[in-house]
CSV table of C-alpha atoms and ligand atoms in Angstrom, one decimal:
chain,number,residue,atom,x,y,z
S,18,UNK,CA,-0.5,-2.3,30.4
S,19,UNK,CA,1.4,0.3,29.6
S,20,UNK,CA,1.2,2.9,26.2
S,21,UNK,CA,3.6,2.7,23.6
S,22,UNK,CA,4.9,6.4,22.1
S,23,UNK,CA,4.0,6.6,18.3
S,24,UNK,CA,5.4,10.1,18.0
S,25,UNK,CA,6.7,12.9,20.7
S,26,UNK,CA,2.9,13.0,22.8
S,27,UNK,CA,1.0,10.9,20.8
S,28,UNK,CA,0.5,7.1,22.3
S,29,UNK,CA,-1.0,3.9,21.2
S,30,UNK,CA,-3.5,3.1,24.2
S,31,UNK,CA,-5.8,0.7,22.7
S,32,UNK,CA,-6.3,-2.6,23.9
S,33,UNK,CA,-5.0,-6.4,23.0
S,34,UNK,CA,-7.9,-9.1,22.0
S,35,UNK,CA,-5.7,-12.2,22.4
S,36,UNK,CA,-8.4,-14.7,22.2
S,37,UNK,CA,-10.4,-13.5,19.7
S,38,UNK,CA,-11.4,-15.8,17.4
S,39,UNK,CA,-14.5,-15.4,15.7
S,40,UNK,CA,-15.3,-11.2,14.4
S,41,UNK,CA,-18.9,-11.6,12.8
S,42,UNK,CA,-17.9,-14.6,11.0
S,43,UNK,CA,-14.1,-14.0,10.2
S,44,UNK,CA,-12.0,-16.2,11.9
S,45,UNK,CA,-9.4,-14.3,13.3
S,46,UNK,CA,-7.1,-16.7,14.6
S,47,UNK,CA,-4.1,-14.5,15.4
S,48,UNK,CA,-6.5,-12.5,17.8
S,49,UNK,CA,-7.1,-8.7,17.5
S,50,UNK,CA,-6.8,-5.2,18.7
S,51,UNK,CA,-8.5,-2.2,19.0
S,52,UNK,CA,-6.0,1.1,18.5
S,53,UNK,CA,-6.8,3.8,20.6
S,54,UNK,CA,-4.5,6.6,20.1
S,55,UNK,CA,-3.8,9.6,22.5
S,56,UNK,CA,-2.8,13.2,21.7
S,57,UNK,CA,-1.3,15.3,24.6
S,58,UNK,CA,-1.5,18.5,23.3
S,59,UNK,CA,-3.0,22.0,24.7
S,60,UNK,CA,-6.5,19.9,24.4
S,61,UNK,CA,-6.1,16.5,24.9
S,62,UNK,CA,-7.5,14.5,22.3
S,63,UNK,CA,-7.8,10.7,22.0
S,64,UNK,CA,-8.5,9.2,18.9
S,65,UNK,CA,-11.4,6.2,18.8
S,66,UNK,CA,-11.7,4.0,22.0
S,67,UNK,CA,-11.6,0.4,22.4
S,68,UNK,CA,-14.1,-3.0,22.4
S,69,UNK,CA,-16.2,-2.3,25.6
S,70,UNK,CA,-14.6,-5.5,27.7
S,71,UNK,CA,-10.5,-3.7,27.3
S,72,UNK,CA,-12.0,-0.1,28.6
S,73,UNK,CA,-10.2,-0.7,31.9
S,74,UNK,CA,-7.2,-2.2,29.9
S,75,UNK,CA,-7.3,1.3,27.8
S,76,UNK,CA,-8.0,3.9,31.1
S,77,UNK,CA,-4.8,2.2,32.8
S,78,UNK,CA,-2.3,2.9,29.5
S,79,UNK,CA,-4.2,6.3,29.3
S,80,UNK,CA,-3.5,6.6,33.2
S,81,UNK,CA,0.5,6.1,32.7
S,82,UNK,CA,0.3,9.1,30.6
S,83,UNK,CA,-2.7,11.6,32.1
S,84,UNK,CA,-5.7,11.2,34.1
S,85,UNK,CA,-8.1,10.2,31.8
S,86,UNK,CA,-11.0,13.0,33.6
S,87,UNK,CA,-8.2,15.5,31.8
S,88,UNK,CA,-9.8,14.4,28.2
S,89,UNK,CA,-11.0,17.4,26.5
S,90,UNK,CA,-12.0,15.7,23.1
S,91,UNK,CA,-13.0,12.4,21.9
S,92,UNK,CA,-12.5,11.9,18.0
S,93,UNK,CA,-14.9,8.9,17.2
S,94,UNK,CA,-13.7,7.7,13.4
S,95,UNK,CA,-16.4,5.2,13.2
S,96,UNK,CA,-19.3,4.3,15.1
S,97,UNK,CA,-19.0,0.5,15.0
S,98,UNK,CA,-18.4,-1.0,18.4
S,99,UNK,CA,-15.3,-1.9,18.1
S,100,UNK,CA,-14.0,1.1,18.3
S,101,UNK,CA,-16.5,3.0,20.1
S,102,UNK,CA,-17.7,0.8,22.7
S,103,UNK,CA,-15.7,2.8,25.5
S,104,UNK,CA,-16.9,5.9,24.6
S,105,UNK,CA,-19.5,6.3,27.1
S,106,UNK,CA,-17.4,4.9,29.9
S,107,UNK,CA,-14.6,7.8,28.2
S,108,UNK,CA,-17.1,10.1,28.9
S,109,UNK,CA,-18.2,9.1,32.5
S,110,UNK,CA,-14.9,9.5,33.5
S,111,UNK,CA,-14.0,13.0,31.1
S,112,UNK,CA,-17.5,15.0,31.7
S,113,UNK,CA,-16.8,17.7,29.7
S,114,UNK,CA,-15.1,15.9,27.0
S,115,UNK,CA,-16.4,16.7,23.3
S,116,UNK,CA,-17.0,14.3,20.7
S,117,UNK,CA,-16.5,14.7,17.3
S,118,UNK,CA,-17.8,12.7,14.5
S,119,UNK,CA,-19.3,12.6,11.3
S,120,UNK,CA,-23.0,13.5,10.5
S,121,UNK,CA,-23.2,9.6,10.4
S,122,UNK,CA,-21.5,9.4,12.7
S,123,UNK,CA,-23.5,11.7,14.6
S,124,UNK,CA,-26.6,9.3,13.6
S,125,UNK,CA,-25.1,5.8,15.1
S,126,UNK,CA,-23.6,7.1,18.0
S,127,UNK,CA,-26.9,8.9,18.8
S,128,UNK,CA,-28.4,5.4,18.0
S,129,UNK,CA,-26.4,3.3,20.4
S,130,UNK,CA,-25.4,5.2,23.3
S,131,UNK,CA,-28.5,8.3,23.0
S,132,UNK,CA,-27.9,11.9,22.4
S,133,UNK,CA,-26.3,13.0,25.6
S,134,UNK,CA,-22.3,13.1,24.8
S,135,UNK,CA,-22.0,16.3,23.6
S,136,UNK,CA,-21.2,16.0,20.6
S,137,UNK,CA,-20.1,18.4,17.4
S,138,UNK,CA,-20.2,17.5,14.0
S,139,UNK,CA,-17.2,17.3,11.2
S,140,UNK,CA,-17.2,17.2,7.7
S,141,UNK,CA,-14.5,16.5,4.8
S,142,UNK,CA,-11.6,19.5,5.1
S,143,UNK,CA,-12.9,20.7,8.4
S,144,UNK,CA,-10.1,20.8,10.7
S,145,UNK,CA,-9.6,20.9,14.8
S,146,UNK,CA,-7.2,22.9,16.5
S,147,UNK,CA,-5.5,21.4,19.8
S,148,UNK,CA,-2.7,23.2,20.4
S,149,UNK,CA,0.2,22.9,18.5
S,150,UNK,CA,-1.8,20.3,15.9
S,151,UNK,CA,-4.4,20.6,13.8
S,152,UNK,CA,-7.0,17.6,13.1
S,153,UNK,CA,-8.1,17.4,9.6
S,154,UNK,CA,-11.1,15.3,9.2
S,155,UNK,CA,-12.0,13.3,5.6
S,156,UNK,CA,-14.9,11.3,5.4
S,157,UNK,CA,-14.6,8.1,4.1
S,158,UNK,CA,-18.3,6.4,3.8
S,159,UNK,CA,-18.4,3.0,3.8
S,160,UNK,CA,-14.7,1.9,4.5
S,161,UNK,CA,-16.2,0.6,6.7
S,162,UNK,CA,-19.4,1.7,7.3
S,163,UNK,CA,-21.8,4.9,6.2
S,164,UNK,CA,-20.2,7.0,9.3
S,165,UNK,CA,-16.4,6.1,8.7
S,166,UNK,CA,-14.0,9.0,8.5
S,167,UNK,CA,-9.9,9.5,9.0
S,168,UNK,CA,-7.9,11.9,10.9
S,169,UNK,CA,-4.9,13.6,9.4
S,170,UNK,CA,-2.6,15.3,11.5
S,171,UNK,CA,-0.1,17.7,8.5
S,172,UNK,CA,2.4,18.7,11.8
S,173,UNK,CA,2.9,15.0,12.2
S,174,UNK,CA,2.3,13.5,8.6
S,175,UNK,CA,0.4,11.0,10.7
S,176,UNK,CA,-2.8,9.6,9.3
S,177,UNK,CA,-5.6,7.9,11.6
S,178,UNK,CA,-7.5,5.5,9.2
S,179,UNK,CA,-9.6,3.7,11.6
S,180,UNK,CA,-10.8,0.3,9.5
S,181,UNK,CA,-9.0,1.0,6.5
S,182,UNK,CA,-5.3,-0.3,6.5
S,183,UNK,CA,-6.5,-2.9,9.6
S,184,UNK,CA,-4.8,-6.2,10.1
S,185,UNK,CA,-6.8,-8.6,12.6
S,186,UNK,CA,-3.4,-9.4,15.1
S,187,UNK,CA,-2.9,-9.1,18.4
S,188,UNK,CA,0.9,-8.4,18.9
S,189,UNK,CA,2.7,-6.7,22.0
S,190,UNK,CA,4.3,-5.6,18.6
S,191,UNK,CA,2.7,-2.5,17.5
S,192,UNK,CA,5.2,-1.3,14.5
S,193,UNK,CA,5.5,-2.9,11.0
S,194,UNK,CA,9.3,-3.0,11.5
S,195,UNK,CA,8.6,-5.0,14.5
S,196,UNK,CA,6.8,-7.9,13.2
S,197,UNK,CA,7.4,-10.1,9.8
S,198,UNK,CA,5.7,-8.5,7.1
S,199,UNK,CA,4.3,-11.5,5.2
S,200,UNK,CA,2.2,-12.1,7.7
S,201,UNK,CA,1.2,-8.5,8.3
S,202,UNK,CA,0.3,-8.7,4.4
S,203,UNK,CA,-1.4,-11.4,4.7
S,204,UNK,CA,-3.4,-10.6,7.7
S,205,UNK,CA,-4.1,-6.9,5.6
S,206,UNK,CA,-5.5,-8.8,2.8
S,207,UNK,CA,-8.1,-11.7,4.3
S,208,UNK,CA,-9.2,-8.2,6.3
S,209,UNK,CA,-9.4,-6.1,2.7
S,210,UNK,CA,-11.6,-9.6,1.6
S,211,UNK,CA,-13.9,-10.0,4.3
S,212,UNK,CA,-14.2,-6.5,5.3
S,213,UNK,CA,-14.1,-4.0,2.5
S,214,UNK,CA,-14.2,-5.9,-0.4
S,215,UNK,CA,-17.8,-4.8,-1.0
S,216,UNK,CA,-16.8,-0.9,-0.8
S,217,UNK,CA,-14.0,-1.3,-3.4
S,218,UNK,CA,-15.1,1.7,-5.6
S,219,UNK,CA,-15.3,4.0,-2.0
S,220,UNK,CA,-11.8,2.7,-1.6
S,221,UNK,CA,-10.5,4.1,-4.4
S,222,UNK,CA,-12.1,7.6,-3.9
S,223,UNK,CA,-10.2,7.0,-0.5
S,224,UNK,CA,-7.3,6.8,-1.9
S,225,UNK,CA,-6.8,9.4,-4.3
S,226,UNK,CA,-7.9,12.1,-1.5
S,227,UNK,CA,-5.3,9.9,0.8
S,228,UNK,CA,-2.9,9.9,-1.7
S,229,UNK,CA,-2.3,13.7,-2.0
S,230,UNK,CA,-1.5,13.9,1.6
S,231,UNK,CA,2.1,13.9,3.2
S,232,UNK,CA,2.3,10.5,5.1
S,233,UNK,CA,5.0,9.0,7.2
S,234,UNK,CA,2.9,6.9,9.5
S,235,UNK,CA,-0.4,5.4,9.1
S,236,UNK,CA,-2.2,4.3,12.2
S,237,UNK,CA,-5.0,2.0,11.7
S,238,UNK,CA,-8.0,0.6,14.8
S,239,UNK,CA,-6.7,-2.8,14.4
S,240,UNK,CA,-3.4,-4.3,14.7
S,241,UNK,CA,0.0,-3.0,13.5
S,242,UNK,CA,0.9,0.5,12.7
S,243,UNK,CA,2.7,1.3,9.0
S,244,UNK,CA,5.8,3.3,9.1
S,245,UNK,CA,7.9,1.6,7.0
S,246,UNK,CA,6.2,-0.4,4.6
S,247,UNK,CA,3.7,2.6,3.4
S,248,UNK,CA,4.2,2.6,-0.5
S,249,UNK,CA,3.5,-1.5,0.2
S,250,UNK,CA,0.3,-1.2,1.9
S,251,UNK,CA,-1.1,1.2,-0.4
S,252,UNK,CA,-0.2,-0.3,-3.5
S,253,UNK,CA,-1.6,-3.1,-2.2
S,254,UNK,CA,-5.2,-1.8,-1.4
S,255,UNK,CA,-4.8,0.1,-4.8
S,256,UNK,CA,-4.1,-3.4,-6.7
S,257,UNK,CA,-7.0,-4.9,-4.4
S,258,UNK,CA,-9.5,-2.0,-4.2
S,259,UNK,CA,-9.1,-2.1,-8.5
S,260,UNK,CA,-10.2,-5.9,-8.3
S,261,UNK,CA,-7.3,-6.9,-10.3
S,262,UNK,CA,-6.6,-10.3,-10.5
S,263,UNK,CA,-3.8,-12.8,-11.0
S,264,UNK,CA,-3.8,-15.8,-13.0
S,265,UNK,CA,-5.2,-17.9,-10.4
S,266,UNK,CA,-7.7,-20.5,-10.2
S,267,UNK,CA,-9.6,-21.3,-6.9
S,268,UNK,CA,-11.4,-24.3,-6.2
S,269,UNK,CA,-14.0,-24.5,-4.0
S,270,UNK,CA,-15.9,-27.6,-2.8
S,271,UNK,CA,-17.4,-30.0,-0.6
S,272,UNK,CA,-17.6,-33.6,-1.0
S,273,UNK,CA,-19.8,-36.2,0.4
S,274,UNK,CA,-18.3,-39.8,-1.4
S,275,UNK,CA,-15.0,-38.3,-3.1
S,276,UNK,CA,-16.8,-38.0,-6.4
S,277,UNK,CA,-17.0,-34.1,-6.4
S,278,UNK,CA,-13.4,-33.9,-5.2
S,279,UNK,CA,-12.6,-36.1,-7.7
S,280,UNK,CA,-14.0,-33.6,-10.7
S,281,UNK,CA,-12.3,-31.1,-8.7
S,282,UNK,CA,-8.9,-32.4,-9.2
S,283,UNK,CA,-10.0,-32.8,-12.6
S,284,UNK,CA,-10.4,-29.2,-13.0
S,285,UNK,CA,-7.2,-28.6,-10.8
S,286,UNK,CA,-5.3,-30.5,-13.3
S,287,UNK,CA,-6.9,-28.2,-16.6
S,288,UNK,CA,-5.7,-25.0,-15.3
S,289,UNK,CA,-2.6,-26.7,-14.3
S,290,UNK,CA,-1.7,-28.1,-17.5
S,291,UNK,CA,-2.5,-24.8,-19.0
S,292,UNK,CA,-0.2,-22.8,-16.7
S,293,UNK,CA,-2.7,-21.1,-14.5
S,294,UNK,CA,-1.6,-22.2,-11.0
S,295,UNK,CA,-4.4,-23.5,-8.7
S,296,UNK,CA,-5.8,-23.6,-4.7
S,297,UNK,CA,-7.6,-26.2,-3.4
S,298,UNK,CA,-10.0,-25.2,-1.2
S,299,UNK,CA,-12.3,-28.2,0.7
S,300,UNK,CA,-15.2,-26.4,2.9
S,301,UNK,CA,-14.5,-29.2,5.6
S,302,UNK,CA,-11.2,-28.1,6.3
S,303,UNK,CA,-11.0,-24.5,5.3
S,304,UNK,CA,-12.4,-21.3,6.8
S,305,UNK,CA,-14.9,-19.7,4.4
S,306,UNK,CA,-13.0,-16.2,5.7
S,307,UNK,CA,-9.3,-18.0,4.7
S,308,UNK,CA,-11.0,-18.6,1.3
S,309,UNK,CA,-12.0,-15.4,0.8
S,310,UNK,CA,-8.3,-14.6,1.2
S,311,UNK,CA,-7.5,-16.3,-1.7
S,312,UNK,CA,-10.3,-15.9,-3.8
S,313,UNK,CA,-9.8,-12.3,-4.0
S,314,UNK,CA,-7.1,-12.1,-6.6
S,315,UNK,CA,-8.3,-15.4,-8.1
S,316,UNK,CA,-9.0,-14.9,-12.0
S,317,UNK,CA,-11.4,-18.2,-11.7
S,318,UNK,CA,-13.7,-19.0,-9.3
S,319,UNK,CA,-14.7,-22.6,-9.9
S,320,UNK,CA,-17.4,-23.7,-6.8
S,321,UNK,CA,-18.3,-27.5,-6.6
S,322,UNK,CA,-21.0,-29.0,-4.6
S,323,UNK,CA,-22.2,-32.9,-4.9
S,324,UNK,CA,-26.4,-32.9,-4.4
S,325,UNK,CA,-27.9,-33.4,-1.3
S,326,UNK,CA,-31.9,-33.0,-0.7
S,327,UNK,CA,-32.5,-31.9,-4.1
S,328,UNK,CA,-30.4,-28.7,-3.3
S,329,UNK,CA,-25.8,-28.3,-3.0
S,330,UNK,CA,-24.4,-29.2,0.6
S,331,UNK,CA,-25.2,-26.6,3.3
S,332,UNK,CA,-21.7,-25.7,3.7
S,333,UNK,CA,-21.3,-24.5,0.3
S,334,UNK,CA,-24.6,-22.8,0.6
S,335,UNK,CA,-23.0,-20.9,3.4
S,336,UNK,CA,-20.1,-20.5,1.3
S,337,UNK,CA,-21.7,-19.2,-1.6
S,338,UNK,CA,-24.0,-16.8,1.2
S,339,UNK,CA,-20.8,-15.2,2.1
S,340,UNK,CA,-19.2,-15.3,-1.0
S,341,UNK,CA,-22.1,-13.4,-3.0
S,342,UNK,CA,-22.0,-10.7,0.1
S,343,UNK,CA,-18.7,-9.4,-0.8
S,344,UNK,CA,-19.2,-8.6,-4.2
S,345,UNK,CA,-16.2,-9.6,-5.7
S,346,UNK,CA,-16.3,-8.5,-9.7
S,347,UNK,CA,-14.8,-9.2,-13.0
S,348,UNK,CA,-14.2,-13.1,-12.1
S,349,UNK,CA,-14.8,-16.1,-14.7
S,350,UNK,CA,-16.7,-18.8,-12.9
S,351,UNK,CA,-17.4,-22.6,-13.3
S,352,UNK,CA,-19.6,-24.9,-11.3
S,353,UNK,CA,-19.0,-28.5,-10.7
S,354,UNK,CA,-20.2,-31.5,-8.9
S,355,UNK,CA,-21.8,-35.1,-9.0
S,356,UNK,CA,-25.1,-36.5,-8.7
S,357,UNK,CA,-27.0,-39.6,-7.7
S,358,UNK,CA,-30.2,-39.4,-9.0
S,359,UNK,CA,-31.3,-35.5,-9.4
S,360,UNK,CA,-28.5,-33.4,-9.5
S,361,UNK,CA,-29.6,-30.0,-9.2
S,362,UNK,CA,-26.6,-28.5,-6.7
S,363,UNK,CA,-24.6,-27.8,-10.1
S,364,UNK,CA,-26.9,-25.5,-11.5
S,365,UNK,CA,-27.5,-23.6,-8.3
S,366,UNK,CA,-24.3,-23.2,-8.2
S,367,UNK,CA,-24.1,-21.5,-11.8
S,368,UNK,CA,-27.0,-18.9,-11.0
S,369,UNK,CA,-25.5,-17.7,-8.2
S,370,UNK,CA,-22.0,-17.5,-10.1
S,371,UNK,CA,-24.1,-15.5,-12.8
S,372,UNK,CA,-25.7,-13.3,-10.0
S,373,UNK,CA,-22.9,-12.4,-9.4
S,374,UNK,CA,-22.1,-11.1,-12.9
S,375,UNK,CA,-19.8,-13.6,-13.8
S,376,UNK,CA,-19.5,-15.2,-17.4
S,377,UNK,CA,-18.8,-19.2,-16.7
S,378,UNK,CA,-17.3,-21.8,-18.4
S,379,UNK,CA,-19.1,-25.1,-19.5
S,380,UNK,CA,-20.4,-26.8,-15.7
S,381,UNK,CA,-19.3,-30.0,-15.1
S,382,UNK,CA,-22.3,-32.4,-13.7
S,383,UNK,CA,-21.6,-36.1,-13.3
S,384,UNK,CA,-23.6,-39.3,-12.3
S,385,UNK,CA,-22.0,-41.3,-9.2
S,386,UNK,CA,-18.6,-42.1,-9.2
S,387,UNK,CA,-16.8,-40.8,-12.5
S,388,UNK,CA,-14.0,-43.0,-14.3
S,389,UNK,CA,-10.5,-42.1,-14.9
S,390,UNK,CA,-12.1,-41.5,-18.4
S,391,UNK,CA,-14.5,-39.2,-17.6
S,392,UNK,CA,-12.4,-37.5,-15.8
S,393,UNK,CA,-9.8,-37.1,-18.1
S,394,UNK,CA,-12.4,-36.4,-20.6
S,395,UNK,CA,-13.5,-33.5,-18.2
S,396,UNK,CA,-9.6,-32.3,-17.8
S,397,UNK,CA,-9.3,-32.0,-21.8
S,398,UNK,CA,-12.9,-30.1,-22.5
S,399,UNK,CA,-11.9,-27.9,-20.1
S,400,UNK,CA,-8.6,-27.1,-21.2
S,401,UNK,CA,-9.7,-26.6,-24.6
S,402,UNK,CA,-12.4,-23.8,-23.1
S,403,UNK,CA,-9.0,-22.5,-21.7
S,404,UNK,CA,-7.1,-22.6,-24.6
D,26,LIG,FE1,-13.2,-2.3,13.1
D,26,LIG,FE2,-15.9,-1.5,11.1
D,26,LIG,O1,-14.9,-1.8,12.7
């Protein structure tokens, strides 16, 4: 377990999550980690801590470097656990250590762990001196949550965005030029749409305060670090954090006799014939969280559910739960499905579509099990709504 040198005295000393699978909800099937960085400077400073479970995995990478009683401050970015489960151990072991947070920071921390770690309040442009570095400090409320802030270092060019930037992958890799880049890409965007999707708009105010600083390497609290792929990831969270979309249909469903699937390849083949490219997303064999991936650039959201009880299918219910949660914006909707005898699941499915602000195109709601006919007739009214 040993650190891995970012910069001349600054380390990576977080720790590996290889099994997670499962982050409130989000299946995070490549596993996670937690990025604890260390500053060896006149005051030694580390940067956010680690899920409580990898503290001793974090003391013995901080222990190749320093003994970790020789911390002077703590810099606690964010007070989610994730990243600041270890700090009471930290401070067990570092008495005199000083934390630093935000004033909401300051609330949470107080809030889980009491009001005994000494700790000092930072605000936007207030900046730390430890030596031969200065910390600048810019709060960045809710990317992730009300306390979040980053840490710029201008000797370095070396930006510390906690959440913000995160990947869910655990990798003995810790550089982008290390590790393919699809994949960290894809990893940065189902993280952008099932973490900070919601907080687009405090992205963006993010951004243009990040985007007037000098950066050569951004370190995030989860998975791999950016040094050569910068201009990509922040175009990206611009294009994401905008809420611009591609011309993309997704198509989300579940299916209890092959009748709703059947509309929904029926809609597939509209959007197809019209040029729009499609996914196919069945809740029975896809991750609500993999969807969200997806959906997030989708253009059309089109959500089918057959009736069950008078009500759609619980897993779409979920579905929709999660959906509506993450605020996506600016999307055109359609809601689909059959029916044996009542057939209400289709307009459920339409209010909370239109809850969501979305305009929507003409539902689709058929008896039993449709005809080739019907369905064609479906594909062709829907293609002209398209046209
Ligand atoms: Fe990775 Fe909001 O914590």
């Amino acid at each position: 377990m040993k650190p891995v040198q970012i910069k001349q005295d600054i380390y990576w000393v977080g720790g590996i999550d290889w099994d997670l699978r499962n982050f409130h909800g989000y299946l995070t099937q490549r596993g996670s980690t937690y990025n604890a960085y260390l500053i060896m400077d006149e005051k030694i400073t580390l940067v956010d801590s680690v899920k409580h479970y990898l503290c001793d995995e974090m003391f013995e990478r901080i222990s190749h470097i320093v003994d970790p009683a020789k911390i002077d401050y703590i810099v606690s970015n964010h007070v989610e656990m994730d990243h600041s489960g270890s700090i009471p151990m930290v401070k067990k072991v570092a008495k005199n250590a000083t934390v630093f947070t935000s004033p909401k920071g300051l609330e949470g921390l107080t809030a889980h762990f009491g009001g005994d770690l000494n700790y000092k309040v930072v605000k936007t442009g207030d900046t730390l001196n430890i030596g031969k570095r200065n910390l600048t400090f810019v709060q960045t409320p809710m990317v992730h949550w009300p306390d979040n802030m980053v840490t710029y270092i201008p000797e370095e060019k070396l930006l510390l965005s906690n959440d913000a930037f995160g990947q869910h992958i655990a990798s003995s890799e810790r550089f982008d030029d290390e590790y393919p880049l699809h994949i960290i890409l894809e990893e940065a965007q189902k993280y952008y749409a099932n973490i900070v999707l919601p907080f687009s708009s405090q992205v963006q105010k993010a951004l243009q305060t990040v985007g007037g600083l000098d950066i050569e390497t951004i370190c995030p609290s989860h998975g791999i670090i950016w040094r050569a792929n910068i201009p990509t990831i922040l175009e990206q969270y611009k294009k994401w954090s905008a809420n611009k979309t591609d011309n993309y249909a997704a198509i989300v469903y579940d299916t209890m006799w092959h009748s709703t699937e059947k509309i929904a390849y029926a809609v597939q083949r509209a959007f197809e014939d019209m040029g729009i490219h499609t996914g196919m997303f069945n809740l029975q064999h896809t991750h609500i969280s993999d969807i969200m991936t997806h959906v997030m650039t989708a253009k059309y959201i089109c959500v089918g559910s057959p009736t069950l009880n008078n009500g759609m299918l619980p897993t779409m219910g979920a579905f929709l739960t999660y959906f509506k949660g993450l605020a996506p914006r600016d999307r055109i909707g359609l809601a689909f499905g059959s029916y044996g005898w009542s057939g209400q699941s289709v307009s459920q499915v339409e209010d909370v579509l239109k809850a969501c602000g979305f305009p929507t195109l003409s539902s689709i709601r058929l008896q039993y099990i449709p005809d080739e006919a019907k369905l064609q007739s479906i594909t062709e009214q829907l293609k002209g709504e398209l046209s």
